[in-house]
Coordinates of C-alpha atoms in Angstrom, one line a residue:
X1 CA 12.8 1.2 34.2
X2 CA 10.1 3.8 34.1
X3 CA 6.8 3.2 35.9
X4 CA 3.6 3.0 33.8
X5 CA 2.5 6.3 35.2
X6 CA 5.8 8.0 34.2
X7 CA 5.5 6.6 30.7
X8 CA 2.0 7.9 30.4
X9 CA 3.0 11.4 31.5
X10 CA 6.1 11.3 29.3
X11 CA 4.3 11.4 26.0
X12 CA 0.8 12.9 25.2
X13 CA 0.6 10.2 22.5
X14 CA 0.8 7.4 25.0
X15 CA -2.9 7.6 25.7
X16 CA -3.6 6.8 22.1
X17 CA -1.9 3.5 22.3
X18 CA -4.4 0.8 21.5
X19 CA -6.6 3.3 19.6
X20 CA -9.7 1.8 18.0
X21 CA -11.5 3.8 15.3
X22 CA -14.8 2.0 14.7
X23 CA -15.3 1.1 11.0
X24 CA -18.7 2.8 10.6
X25 CA -19.9 2.7 7.0
X26 CA -20.8 6.2 6.0
X27 CA -22.6 6.9 2.7
X28 CA -20.4 8.4 0.1
X29 CA -21.1 12.0 -0.9
X30 CA -22.0 11.7 -4.6
X31 CA -23.4 15.2 -5.1
X32 CA -20.4 16.2 -7.4
X33 CA -20.7 13.2 -9.7
X34 CA -21.8 14.2 -13.2
X35 CA -23.1 11.9 -15.9
X36 CA -24.7 8.5 -15.8
X37 CA -21.7 6.4 -16.9
X38 CA -20.6 5.8 -13.3
X39 CA -23.4 3.5 -12.2
X40 CA -21.6 0.2 -12.6
X41 CA -18.4 1.6 -11.0
X42 CA -20.4 2.9 -8.1
X43 CA -22.3 -0.4 -7.6
X44 CA -18.9 -2.3 -7.5
X45 CA -17.6 0.3 -5.1
X46 CA -20.5 -0.1 -2.7
X47 CA -20.0 -3.9 -2.7
X48 CA -16.3 -3.5 -1.9
X49 CA -17.1 -1.1 0.9
X50 CA -19.7 -3.3 2.5
X51 CA -17.6 -6.4 2.1
X52 CA -14.7 -4.8 3.9
X53 CA -17.0 -3.4 6.6
X54 CA -18.6 -6.8 7.2
X55 CA -15.2 -8.5 7.3
X56 CA -13.8 -6.0 9.8
X57 CA -16.8 -6.3 12.1
X58 CA -16.4 -10.1 12.1
X59 CA -12.6 -10.1 12.3
X60 CA -11.9 -7.1 14.5
X61 CA -14.6 -7.7 17.1
X62 CA -13.5 -4.7 19.2
X63 CA -9.9 -5.6 19.1
X64 CA -7.5 -2.8 19.8
X65 CA -4.2 -2.4 18.1
X66 CA -1.2 -1.8 20.4
X67 CA 0.2 1.2 18.5
X68 CA 0.1 5.0 18.4
X69 CA -2.4 6.9 16.3
X70 CA 0.5 8.6 14.5
X71 CA 1.8 5.2 13.4
X72 CA -1.6 4.2 12.1
X73 CA -1.7 7.1 9.8
X74 CA 2.0 7.3 8.8
X75 CA 1.4 6.1 5.2
X76 CA -1.5 8.5 4.5
X77 CA -1.0 11.5 2.2
X78 CA -3.0 14.6 2.7
X79 CA -4.5 16.9 0.0
X80 CA -6.2 19.8 1.8
X81 CA -7.8 21.6 -1.1
X82 CA -10.2 18.7 -2.1
X83 CA -10.1 17.2 1.4
X84 CA -8.5 13.9 0.3
X85 CA -6.6 11.3 2.4
X86 CA -4.8 8.7 0.3
X87 CA -3.1 5.7 1.9
X88 CA -0.1 4.7 -0.2
X89 CA 0.2 1.0 -1.2
X90 CA 3.4 0.6 -3.2
X91 CA 3.0 -1.3 -6.5
X92 CA -0.7 -0.4 -6.8
X93 CA -0.5 2.8 -8.8
X94 CA 1.0 4.9 -6.0
X95 CA 3.4 7.0 -8.1
X96 CA 0.6 8.2 -10.4
X97 CA -1.6 8.8 -7.4
X98 CA 1.0 11.1 -5.9
X99 CA 1.2 12.9 -9.2
X100 CA -2.5 13.4 -9.1
X101 CA -2.4 14.7 -5.5
X102 CA 0.3 17.2 -6.5
X103 CA -2.0 18.5 -9.3
X104 CA -5.0 18.7 -7.0
X105 CA -2.9 20.6 -4.5
X106 CA -1.8 23.2 -7.1
X107 CA 1.8 22.0 -7.0
X108 CA 1.9 21.0 -10.7
X109 CA -0.2 21.9 -13.8
X110 CA -0.2 18.3 -15.2
X111 CA 0.5 14.8 -13.9
X112 CA 2.5 14.0 -17.1
X113 CA 5.5 16.2 -16.5
X114 CA 6.3 15.2 -12.9
X115 CA 9.4 13.0 -12.7
X116 CA 9.7 9.8 -10.6
X117 CA 12.3 11.5 -8.3
X118 CA 10.0 14.5 -7.8
X119 CA 7.2 12.2 -6.8
X120 CA 9.1 10.0 -4.4
X121 CA 11.9 12.3 -3.1
X122 CA 10.5 15.8 -3.6
X123 CA 8.7 16.1 -0.2
X124 CA 5.9 18.1 -1.9
X125 CA 3.1 16.3 -0.1
X126 CA 2.4 16.2 3.6
X127 CA 1.6 13.0 5.4
X128 CA -1.1 12.8 8.1
X129 CA 1.3 12.0 10.9
X130 CA 3.0 15.4 10.4
X131 CA -0.1 17.1 11.9
X132 CA -1.0 17.5 15.6
X133 CA -3.6 15.2 17.1
X134 CA -6.4 17.6 16.5
X135 CA -5.4 18.0 12.9
X136 CA -5.2 14.2 12.5
X137 CA -8.6 13.5 14.0
X138 CA -10.3 16.4 12.1
X139 CA -9.0 15.1 8.8
X140 CA -9.8 11.5 9.6
X141 CA -13.4 12.4 10.4
X142 CA -14.1 14.9 7.6
X143 CA -11.9 14.1 4.6
X144 CA -12.6 11.5 1.9
X145 CA -10.3 8.6 2.7
X146 CA -9.2 6.3 -0.1
X147 CA -7.0 3.2 -0.5
X148 CA -6.0 1.4 -3.8
X149 CA -5.0 -2.2 -3.5
X150 CA -3.8 -5.0 -5.7
X151 CA -3.8 -8.8 -5.9
X152 CA -1.2 -9.7 -3.2
X153 CA 0.9 -12.1 -5.3
X154 CA 0.9 -9.7 -8.3
X155 CA 2.0 -6.9 -6.0
X156 CA 4.8 -9.1 -4.5
X157 CA 6.2 -10.2 -7.9
X158 CA 5.9 -6.6 -9.2
X159 CA 8.0 -5.4 -6.3
X160 CA 10.6 -8.1 -6.8
X161 CA 11.0 -7.4 -10.5
X162 CA 11.3 -3.7 -9.9
X163 CA 13.8 -3.8 -7.0
X164 CA 15.9 -6.8 -7.8
X165 CA 15.8 -7.3 -11.6
X166 CA 16.9 -3.8 -12.5
X167 CA 20.0 -1.9 -11.3
X168 CA 19.2 -0.3 -7.9
X169 CA 21.5 1.7 -5.7
X170 CA 19.5 1.0 -2.5
X171 CA 17.9 -2.4 -2.7
X172 CA 20.9 -4.3 -4.0
X173 CA 23.4 -3.2 -1.4
X174 CA 21.0 -3.1 1.5
X175 CA 18.6 -6.1 0.9
X176 CA 20.4 -8.0 -1.9
X177 CA 23.7 -8.5 -0.1
X178 CA 22.0 -9.7 3.1
X179 CA 19.7 -12.0 1.2
X180 CA 22.5 -13.6 -0.9
X181 CA 24.7 -13.9 2.2
X182 CA 22.1 -15.8 4.2
X183 CA 20.2 -17.9 1.6
X184 CA 22.7 -18.6 -1.2
X185 CA 25.1 -21.5 -0.5
X186 CA 28.6 -21.0 -2.1
X187 CA 27.8 -17.4 -3.2
X188 CA 30.6 -15.9 -5.2
X189 CA 32.5 -12.8 -4.2
X190 CA 31.0 -10.6 -6.8
X191 CA 27.4 -11.4 -5.7
X192 CA 28.3 -10.9 -2.0
X193 CA 29.9 -7.6 -2.9
X194 CA 27.2 -6.1 -5.0
X195 CA 24.0 -7.8 -3.9
X196 CA 22.8 -8.0 -7.5
X197 CA 21.1 -11.1 -9.0
X198 CA 18.8 -12.1 -6.1
X199 CA 16.7 -15.0 -7.2
X200 CA 12.9 -15.0 -6.5
X201 CA 13.2 -18.1 -4.3
X202 CA 15.9 -16.4 -2.2
X203 CA 13.7 -13.3 -1.8
X204 CA 10.8 -15.5 -0.7
X205 CA 13.1 -17.3 1.9
X206 CA 13.9 -13.8 3.3
X207 CA 10.2 -12.8 3.3
X208 CA 9.1 -15.9 5.2
X209 CA 12.1 -15.9 7.7
X210 CA 11.1 -14.8 11.2
X211 CA 14.8 -13.9 11.7
X212 CA 15.2 -11.8 8.6
X213 CA 18.7 -10.4 8.1
X214 CA 17.1 -7.1 7.1
X215 CA 13.7 -5.7 8.1
X216 CA 10.5 -5.4 6.1
X217 CA 10.0 -2.9 3.4
X218 CA 6.8 -1.0 2.4
X219 CA 6.9 -2.5 -1.2
X220 CA 6.1 -6.0 0.1
X221 CA 4.6 -5.2 3.5
X222 CA 1.0 -6.4 3.9
X223 CA -1.7 -3.8 3.2
X224 CA -3.3 -4.7 6.6
X225 CA -0.1 -3.3 8.2
X226 CA 0.4 -0.3 5.9
X227 CA -3.1 1.2 6.0
X228 CA -4.9 -0.6 8.8
X229 CA -8.2 -1.0 6.9
X230 CA -10.1 -2.3 9.9
X231 CA -9.1 0.6 12.1
X232 CA -9.4 3.4 9.7
X233 CA -12.7 3.7 7.9
X234 CA -11.8 4.1 4.2
X235 CA -14.6 5.7 2.2
X236 CA -13.3 4.5 -1.2
X237 CA -11.6 1.2 -2.1
X238 CA -9.9 1.2 -5.5
X239 CA -8.3 -1.8 -7.1
X240 CA -5.2 -1.8 -9.4
X241 CA -7.2 -4.2 -11.7
X242 CA -9.7 -1.5 -12.4
X243 CA -7.4 1.4 -11.7
X244 CA -8.3 4.0 -14.3
X245 CA -12.1 3.6 -13.9
X246 CA -11.9 3.7 -10.1
X247 CA -9.5 6.6 -10.0
X248 CA -11.5 8.7 -12.4
X249 CA -14.7 8.0 -10.5
X250 CA -13.0 9.0 -7.3
X251 CA -11.8 12.3 -8.8
X252 CA -15.4 13.1 -9.7
X253 CA -16.5 12.3 -6.1
X254 CA -14.0 14.9 -4.7
X255 CA -14.8 17.6 -7.3
X256 CA -11.4 17.5 -9.1
X257 CA -11.1 19.7 -12.2
X258 CA -12.8 18.1 -15.2
X259 CA -9.6 18.0 -17.3
X260 CA -7.7 16.0 -14.7
X261 CA -7.7 12.3 -15.6
X262 CA -5.7 9.6 -13.9
X263 CA -2.4 9.0 -15.9
X264 CA -2.2 5.8 -17.9
X265 CA 1.6 5.6 -18.2
X266 CA 3.8 3.0 -16.5
X267 CA 6.1 4.9 -14.1
X268 CA 9.3 3.0 -14.6
X269 CA 10.7 0.2 -16.8
X270 CA 8.1 1.0 -19.3
X271 CA 9.4 -1.6 -21.8
X272 CA 8.8 -4.4 -19.3
X273 CA 5.7 -6.5 -19.6
X274 CA 3.3 -5.5 -16.8
X275 CA 3.1 -8.0 -13.9
X276 CA -0.1 -10.0 -14.5
X277 CA -1.5 -13.4 -13.5
X278 CA 0.6 -15.3 -16.1
X279 CA 3.8 -13.6 -15.1
X280 CA 3.1 -14.4 -11.5
X281 CA 2.5 -18.1 -12.4
X282 CA 6.0 -18.3 -13.9
X283 CA 7.6 -16.9 -10.8
X284 CA 5.6 -19.1 -8.4
X285 CA 6.9 -22.2 -10.4
X286 CA 10.3 -21.5 -8.8
X287 CA 8.9 -22.2 -5.3
X288 CA 8.1 -25.4 -3.6
X289 CA 4.4 -26.2 -2.9
X290 CA 5.1 -25.4 0.8
X291 CA 6.7 -22.1 0.0
X292 CA 3.8 -21.1 -2.2
X293 CA 1.4 -21.9 0.6
X294 CA 3.4 -20.0 3.2
X295 CA 3.6 -17.0 0.9
X296 CA -0.2 -17.1 0.5
X297 CA -0.5 -17.4 4.3
X298 CA 1.7 -14.3 4.7
X299 CA -0.8 -12.2 2.7
X300 CA -3.9 -14.1 3.9
X301 CA -5.5 -11.1 5.6
X302 CA -5.0 -9.0 2.4
X303 CA -6.7 -11.7 0.3
X304 CA -9.6 -11.8 2.7
X305 CA -10.1 -8.1 3.3
X306 CA -10.3 -7.2 -0.4
X307 CA -12.0 -10.3 -1.6
X308 CA -9.2 -11.6 -3.9
X309 CA -9.3 -15.1 -5.1
X310 CA -6.5 -17.4 -3.8
X311 CA -4.0 -18.1 -6.6

């Protein structure tokens, strides 16, 4: 049992436990924006920024988060050339965003010929937690920080469809097997062996279980716990629902090459219908009224922070 003093001297990061970065609302630098077609997008952007700022002031009220600074920034990708910090929210355009960051960084000539595996397993981009404390603070204070979010239920259903309705060599054996074993009565041997065929309701039972048989995953973790929007002051809030417009405006703001446009293609399972409000409705029908309410409650902060309408 180490004394508190020993723990403090043990790690230089300990003093950043409970760090609080005040969410001051800085004006966006719009000096690089060319053309008058961005007025409406800019107006929406300012409303989102002030909405989140006001929400955080009310909700946060000087609260400190009991975590290290390095954990706060562990999902943030760094692009040093154009001074961009991008917090990754899976199922909200993150694959194409990482392609764009690779192009901005000079690692690729075009976003269109970068494979899915290169994007996610290539280790081409650095994350903010890989820098020392001075490097982290300097970038947090001087780079343009962006986050792209999505309607929480849409994001959840999209993650389920992607990971459980298609062959997957990681999610089926790791999550699928554990979910079927705990939540499916009289599961057959094949299902227990492969972990394939998880039903949406079983997945929701796992999500809402305080004693989950396997941990959380970034694809369905709340944005409030991935990117800490009330502790890190994001300069730009994009939404999946207006992805291309928002992304292309952001690229103008940071002085990206004029020919670089945000890719339109669907990263995987391109023949599948995109997850939209109607698709979500069909999946939510499989749940009881109580399960639907509890799922909404699980993402309640995300709904509030980003001003999404409850389903």
